Coordinates of C-alpha atoms in Angstrom, one line a residue:
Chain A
X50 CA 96.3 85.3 114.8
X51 CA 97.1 88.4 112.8
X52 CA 99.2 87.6 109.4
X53 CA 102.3 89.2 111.2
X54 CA 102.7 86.5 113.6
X55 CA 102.5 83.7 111.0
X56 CA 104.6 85.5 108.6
X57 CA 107.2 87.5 110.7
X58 CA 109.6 88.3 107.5
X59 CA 107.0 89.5 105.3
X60 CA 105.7 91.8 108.6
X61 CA 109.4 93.3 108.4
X62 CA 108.9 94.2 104.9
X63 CA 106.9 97.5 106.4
X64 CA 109.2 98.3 109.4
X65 CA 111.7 101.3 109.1
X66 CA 114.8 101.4 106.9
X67 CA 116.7 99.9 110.0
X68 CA 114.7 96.7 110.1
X69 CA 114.9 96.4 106.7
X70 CA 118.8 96.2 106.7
X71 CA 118.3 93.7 109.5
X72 CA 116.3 91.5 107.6
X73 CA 118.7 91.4 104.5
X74 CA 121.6 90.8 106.7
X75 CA 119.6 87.8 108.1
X76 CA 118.5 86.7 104.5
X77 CA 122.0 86.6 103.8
X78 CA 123.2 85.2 106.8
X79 CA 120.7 82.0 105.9
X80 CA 121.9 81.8 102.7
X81 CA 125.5 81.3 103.8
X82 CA 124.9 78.9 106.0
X83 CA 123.1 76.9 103.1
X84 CA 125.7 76.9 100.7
X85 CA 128.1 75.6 103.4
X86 CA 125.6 73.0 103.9
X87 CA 125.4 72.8 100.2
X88 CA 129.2 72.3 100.0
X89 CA 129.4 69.9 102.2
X90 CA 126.9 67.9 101.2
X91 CA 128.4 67.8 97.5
X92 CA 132.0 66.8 99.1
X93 CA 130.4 63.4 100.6
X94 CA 128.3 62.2 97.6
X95 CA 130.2 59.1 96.1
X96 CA 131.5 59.4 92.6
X97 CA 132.1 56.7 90.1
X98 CA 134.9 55.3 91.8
X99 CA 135.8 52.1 93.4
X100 CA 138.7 51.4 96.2
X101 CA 140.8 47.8 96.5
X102 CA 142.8 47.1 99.5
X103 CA 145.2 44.2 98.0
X104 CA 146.6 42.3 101.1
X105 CA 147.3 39.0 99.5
X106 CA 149.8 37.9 97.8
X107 CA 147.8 35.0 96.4
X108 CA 148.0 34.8 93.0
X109 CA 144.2 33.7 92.7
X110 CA 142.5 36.8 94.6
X111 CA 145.4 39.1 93.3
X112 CA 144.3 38.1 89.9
X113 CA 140.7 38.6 91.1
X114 CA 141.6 42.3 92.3
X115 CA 142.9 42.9 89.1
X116 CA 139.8 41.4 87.0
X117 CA 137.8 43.5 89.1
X118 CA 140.2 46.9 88.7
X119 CA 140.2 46.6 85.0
X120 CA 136.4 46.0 84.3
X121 CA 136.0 49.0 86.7
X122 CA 138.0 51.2 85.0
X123 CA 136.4 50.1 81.4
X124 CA 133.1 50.7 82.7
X125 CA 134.1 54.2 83.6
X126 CA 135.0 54.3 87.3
X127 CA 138.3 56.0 88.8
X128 CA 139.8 52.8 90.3
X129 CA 142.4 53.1 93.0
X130 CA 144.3 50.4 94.5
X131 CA 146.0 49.9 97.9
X132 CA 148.8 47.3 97.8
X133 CA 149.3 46.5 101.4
X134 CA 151.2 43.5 103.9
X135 CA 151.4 40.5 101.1
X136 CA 150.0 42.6 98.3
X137 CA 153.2 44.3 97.7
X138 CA 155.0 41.4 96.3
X139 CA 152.5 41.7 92.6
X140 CA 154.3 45.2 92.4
X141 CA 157.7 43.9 92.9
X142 CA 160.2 44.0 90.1
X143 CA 163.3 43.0 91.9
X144 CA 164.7 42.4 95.1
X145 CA 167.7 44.8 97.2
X146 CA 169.2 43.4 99.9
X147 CA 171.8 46.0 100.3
X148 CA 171.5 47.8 103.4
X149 CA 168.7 46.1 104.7
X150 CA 168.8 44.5 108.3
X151 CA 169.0 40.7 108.9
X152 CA 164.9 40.2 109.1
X153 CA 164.6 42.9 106.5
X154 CA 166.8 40.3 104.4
X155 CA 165.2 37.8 105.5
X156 CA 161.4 39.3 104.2
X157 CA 163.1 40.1 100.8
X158 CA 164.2 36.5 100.5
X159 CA 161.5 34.7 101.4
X160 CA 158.7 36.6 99.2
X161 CA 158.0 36.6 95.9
X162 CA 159.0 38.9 93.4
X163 CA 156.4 39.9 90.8
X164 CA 153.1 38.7 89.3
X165 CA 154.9 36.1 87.7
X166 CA 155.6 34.5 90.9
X167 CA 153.0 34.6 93.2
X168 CA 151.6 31.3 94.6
X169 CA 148.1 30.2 94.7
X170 CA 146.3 30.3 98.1
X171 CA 145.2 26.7 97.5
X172 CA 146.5 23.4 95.2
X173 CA 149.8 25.4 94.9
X174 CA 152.1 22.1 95.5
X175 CA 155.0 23.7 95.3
X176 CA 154.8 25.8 92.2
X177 CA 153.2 22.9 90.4
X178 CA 149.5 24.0 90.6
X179 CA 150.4 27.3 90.0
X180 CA 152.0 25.9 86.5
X181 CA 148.6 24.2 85.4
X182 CA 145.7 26.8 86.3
X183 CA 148.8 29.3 83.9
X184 CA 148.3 26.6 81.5
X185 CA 144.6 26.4 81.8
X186 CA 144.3 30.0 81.5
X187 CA 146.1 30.1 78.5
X188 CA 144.4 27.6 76.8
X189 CA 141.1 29.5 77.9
X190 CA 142.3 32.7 76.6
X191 CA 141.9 33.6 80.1
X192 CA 144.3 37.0 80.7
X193 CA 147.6 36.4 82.8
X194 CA 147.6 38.4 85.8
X195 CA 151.0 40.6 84.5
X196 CA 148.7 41.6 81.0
X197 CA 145.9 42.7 83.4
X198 CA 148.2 44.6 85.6
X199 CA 149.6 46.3 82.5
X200 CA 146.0 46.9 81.0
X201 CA 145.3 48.5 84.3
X202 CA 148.0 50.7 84.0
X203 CA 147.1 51.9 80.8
X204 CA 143.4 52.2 81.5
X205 CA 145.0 55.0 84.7
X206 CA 144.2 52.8 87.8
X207 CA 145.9 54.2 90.5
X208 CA 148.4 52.0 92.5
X209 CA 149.5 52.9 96.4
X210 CA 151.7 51.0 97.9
X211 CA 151.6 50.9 101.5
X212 CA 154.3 53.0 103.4
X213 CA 153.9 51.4 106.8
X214 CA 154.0 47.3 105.4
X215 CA 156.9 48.4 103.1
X216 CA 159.4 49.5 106.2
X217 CA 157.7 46.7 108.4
X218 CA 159.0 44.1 105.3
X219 CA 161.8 46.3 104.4
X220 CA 160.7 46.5 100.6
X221 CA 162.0 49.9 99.5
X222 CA 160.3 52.5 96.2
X223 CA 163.7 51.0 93.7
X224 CA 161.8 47.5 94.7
X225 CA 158.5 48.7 93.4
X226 CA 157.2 48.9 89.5
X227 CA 158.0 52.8 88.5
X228 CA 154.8 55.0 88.7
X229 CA 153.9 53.5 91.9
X230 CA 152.8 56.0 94.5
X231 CA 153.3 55.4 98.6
X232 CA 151.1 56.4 101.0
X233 CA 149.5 55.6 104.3
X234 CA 145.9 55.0 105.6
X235 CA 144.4 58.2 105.1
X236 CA 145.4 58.0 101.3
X237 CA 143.2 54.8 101.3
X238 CA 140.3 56.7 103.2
X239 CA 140.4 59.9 101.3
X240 CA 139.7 57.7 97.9
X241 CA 137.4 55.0 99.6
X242 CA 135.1 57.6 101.3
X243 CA 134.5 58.6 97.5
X244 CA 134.0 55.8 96.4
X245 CA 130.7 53.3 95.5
X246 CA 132.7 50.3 95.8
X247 CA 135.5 49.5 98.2
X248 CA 136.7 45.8 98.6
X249 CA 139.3 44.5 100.4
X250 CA 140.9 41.2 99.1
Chain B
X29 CA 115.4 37.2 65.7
X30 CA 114.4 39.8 63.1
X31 CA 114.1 43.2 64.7
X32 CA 114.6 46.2 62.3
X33 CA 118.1 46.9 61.5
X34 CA 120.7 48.8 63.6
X35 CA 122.9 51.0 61.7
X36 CA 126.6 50.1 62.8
X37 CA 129.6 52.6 62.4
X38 CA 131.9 49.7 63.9
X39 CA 132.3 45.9 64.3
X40 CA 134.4 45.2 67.5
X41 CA 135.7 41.2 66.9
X42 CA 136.7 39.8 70.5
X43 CA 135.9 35.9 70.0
X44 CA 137.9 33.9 72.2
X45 CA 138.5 36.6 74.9
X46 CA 137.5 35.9 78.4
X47 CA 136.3 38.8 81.3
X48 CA 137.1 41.2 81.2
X49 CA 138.8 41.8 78.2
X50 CA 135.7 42.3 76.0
X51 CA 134.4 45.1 78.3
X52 CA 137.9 46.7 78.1
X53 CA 138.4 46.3 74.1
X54 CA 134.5 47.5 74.0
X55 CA 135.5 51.0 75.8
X56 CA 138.4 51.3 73.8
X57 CA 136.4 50.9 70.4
X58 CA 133.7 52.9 71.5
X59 CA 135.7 55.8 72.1
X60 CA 137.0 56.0 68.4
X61 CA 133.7 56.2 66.9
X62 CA 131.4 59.4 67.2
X63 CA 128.6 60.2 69.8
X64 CA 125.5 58.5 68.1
X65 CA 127.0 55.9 66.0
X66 CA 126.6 52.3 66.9
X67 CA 129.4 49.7 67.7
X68 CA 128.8 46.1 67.3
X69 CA 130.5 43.4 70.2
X70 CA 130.8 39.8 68.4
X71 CA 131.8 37.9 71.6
X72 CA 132.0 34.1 72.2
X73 CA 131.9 34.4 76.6
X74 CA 128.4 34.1 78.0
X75 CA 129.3 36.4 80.7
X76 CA 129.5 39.0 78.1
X77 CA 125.4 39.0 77.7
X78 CA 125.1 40.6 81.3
X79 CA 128.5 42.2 81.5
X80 CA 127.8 44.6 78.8
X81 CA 123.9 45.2 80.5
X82 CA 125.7 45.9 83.5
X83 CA 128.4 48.2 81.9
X84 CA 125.3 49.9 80.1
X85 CA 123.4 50.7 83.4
X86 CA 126.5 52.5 85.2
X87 CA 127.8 54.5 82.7
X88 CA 125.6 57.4 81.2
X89 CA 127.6 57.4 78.2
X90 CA 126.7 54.3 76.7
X91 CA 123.1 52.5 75.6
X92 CA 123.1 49.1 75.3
X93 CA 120.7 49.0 72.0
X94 CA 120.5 45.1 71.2
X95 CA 121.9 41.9 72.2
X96 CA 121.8 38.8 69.7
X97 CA 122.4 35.5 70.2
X98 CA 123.4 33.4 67.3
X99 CA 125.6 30.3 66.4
X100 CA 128.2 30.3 63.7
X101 CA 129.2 28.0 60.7
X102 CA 131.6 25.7 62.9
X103 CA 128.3 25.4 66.0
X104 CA 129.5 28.3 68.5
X105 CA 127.3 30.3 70.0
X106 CA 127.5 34.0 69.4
X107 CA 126.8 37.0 71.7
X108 CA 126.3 39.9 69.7
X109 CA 126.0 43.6 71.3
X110 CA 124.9 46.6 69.7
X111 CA 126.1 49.1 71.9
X112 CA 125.5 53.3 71.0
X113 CA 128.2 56.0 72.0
X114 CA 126.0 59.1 73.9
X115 CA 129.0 61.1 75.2

């Protein structure tokens, strides 16, 4: 087999002014196509960020998801968090009634407002077992869940509420803590696709 | 435990405090002192002893130089982390 064959670029390299121009647009054709590849390739490598989808409304695995969002963003990580369904009630501050239908009323009643009153998932008794693990925590030095949530503020977590649960429980934005942003699935995806740790609590 | 001494720009004091809070007041310190210099964690929570080694092997800004365990006057046990600022 003559070196031509096994090296058809190089064989080029002798050809006529023509082929020569053929070649570079070729070359540069390639080269394109790599740093598109190139691109892309940079676009889906995961950054130091992590992704919470905060459905409950427990206060145990909301206080969890906020453990878990502050230590991430110490260590250095882009946090974002998705408040979605239950988890909207940790970023209430107040509760609207006005022109709200019937079941919207209803929703705005009977959930809680704030981090301050959130119910455990389990031993809650009515408020009571909620009272003791507070006092436990405080005797432990153990952070209350409203001091993390502000610590997370300050450390630039992001917070999304969820558009879709906030019309299904009619909770409107002037029901949310300020600086809260609103967005939909895609929001959640576009961070979570990024990121090297997504949970969903 | 008598390993040569660790020059420390800093003492960070978070006795008492429970996770996370010593990782958070740890970033916090560690940003106020220059690249290079050393800070040093005096914390009282056992988790602290693998939550700093973890902090140290995700971020590329820190090293995690030492960790010390010792016991104070009053019988509780000390975790100590020397911790150096790279970025």
């Amino acid at each position: 087999m003559s070196a031509a064959l096994l090296q058809p670029e190089k064989a080029t390299l002798n050809g006529t002014a023509e082929e020569l121009r053929g070649y570079v647009q070729s070359l540069e054709a390639r080269l394109q196509d790599l740093e598109t590849q190139m691109r892309e390739l940079r676009e889906r490598v995961p950054e130091s960020r992590v992704s919470i989808v905060v459905m409950s409304g427990d206060l145990d695995r909301v206080l969890a998801a906020f453990v878990i969002a502050t230590g991430a963003a110490a260590m250095g990580f882009q946090v974002s968090m998705f408040f979605t369904f239950w988890g909207l009630s940790a970023l209430r501050q107040n509760r609207k009634l006005r022109g709200k239908r019937w079941l919207e009323k209803a929703f705005t009643l009977l959930t809680p407002v704030g981090a301050e009153n959130l119910a455990l998932s389990k031993l809650n008794f009515a408020g009571l077992g909620k009272m003791l693990l507070r006092k436990q925590m405080r005797d432990r030095q153990v952070s209350s869940l409203s001091e993390l949530m502000q610590l997370a503020r300050d450390l630039g977590v992001r917070f999304v509420a969820c558009q879709m649960s906030m019309d299904v429980m009619g909770i409107t934005a002037e029901e949310l803590l300020p600086g809260v942003e609103t967005g939909g699935v895609a929001t959640f995806l576009a961070d979570a696709a990024k990121s090297q740790v997504t949970l969903f609590i | 435990m008598s390993a040569e001494p660790i020059n420390v720009k800093q003492e960070l004091d978070v006795r008492g405090a429970k996770c996370p809070i010593p990782i958070i007041k740890a970033r916090q310190e560690i940003n106020r002192i220059p690249v290079g210099e050393v800070l040093r964690v005096i914390a009282t929570d056992p988790g602290s002893v693998n939550d700093f080694k973890g902090w140290a092997q995700t971020a590329k800004n820190i090293e995690l130089v030492r960790q010390e365990e010792s016991t104070d006057s009053s019988g509780q046990r000390l975790f100590i982390h020397y911790l150096r600022r790279l970025a």
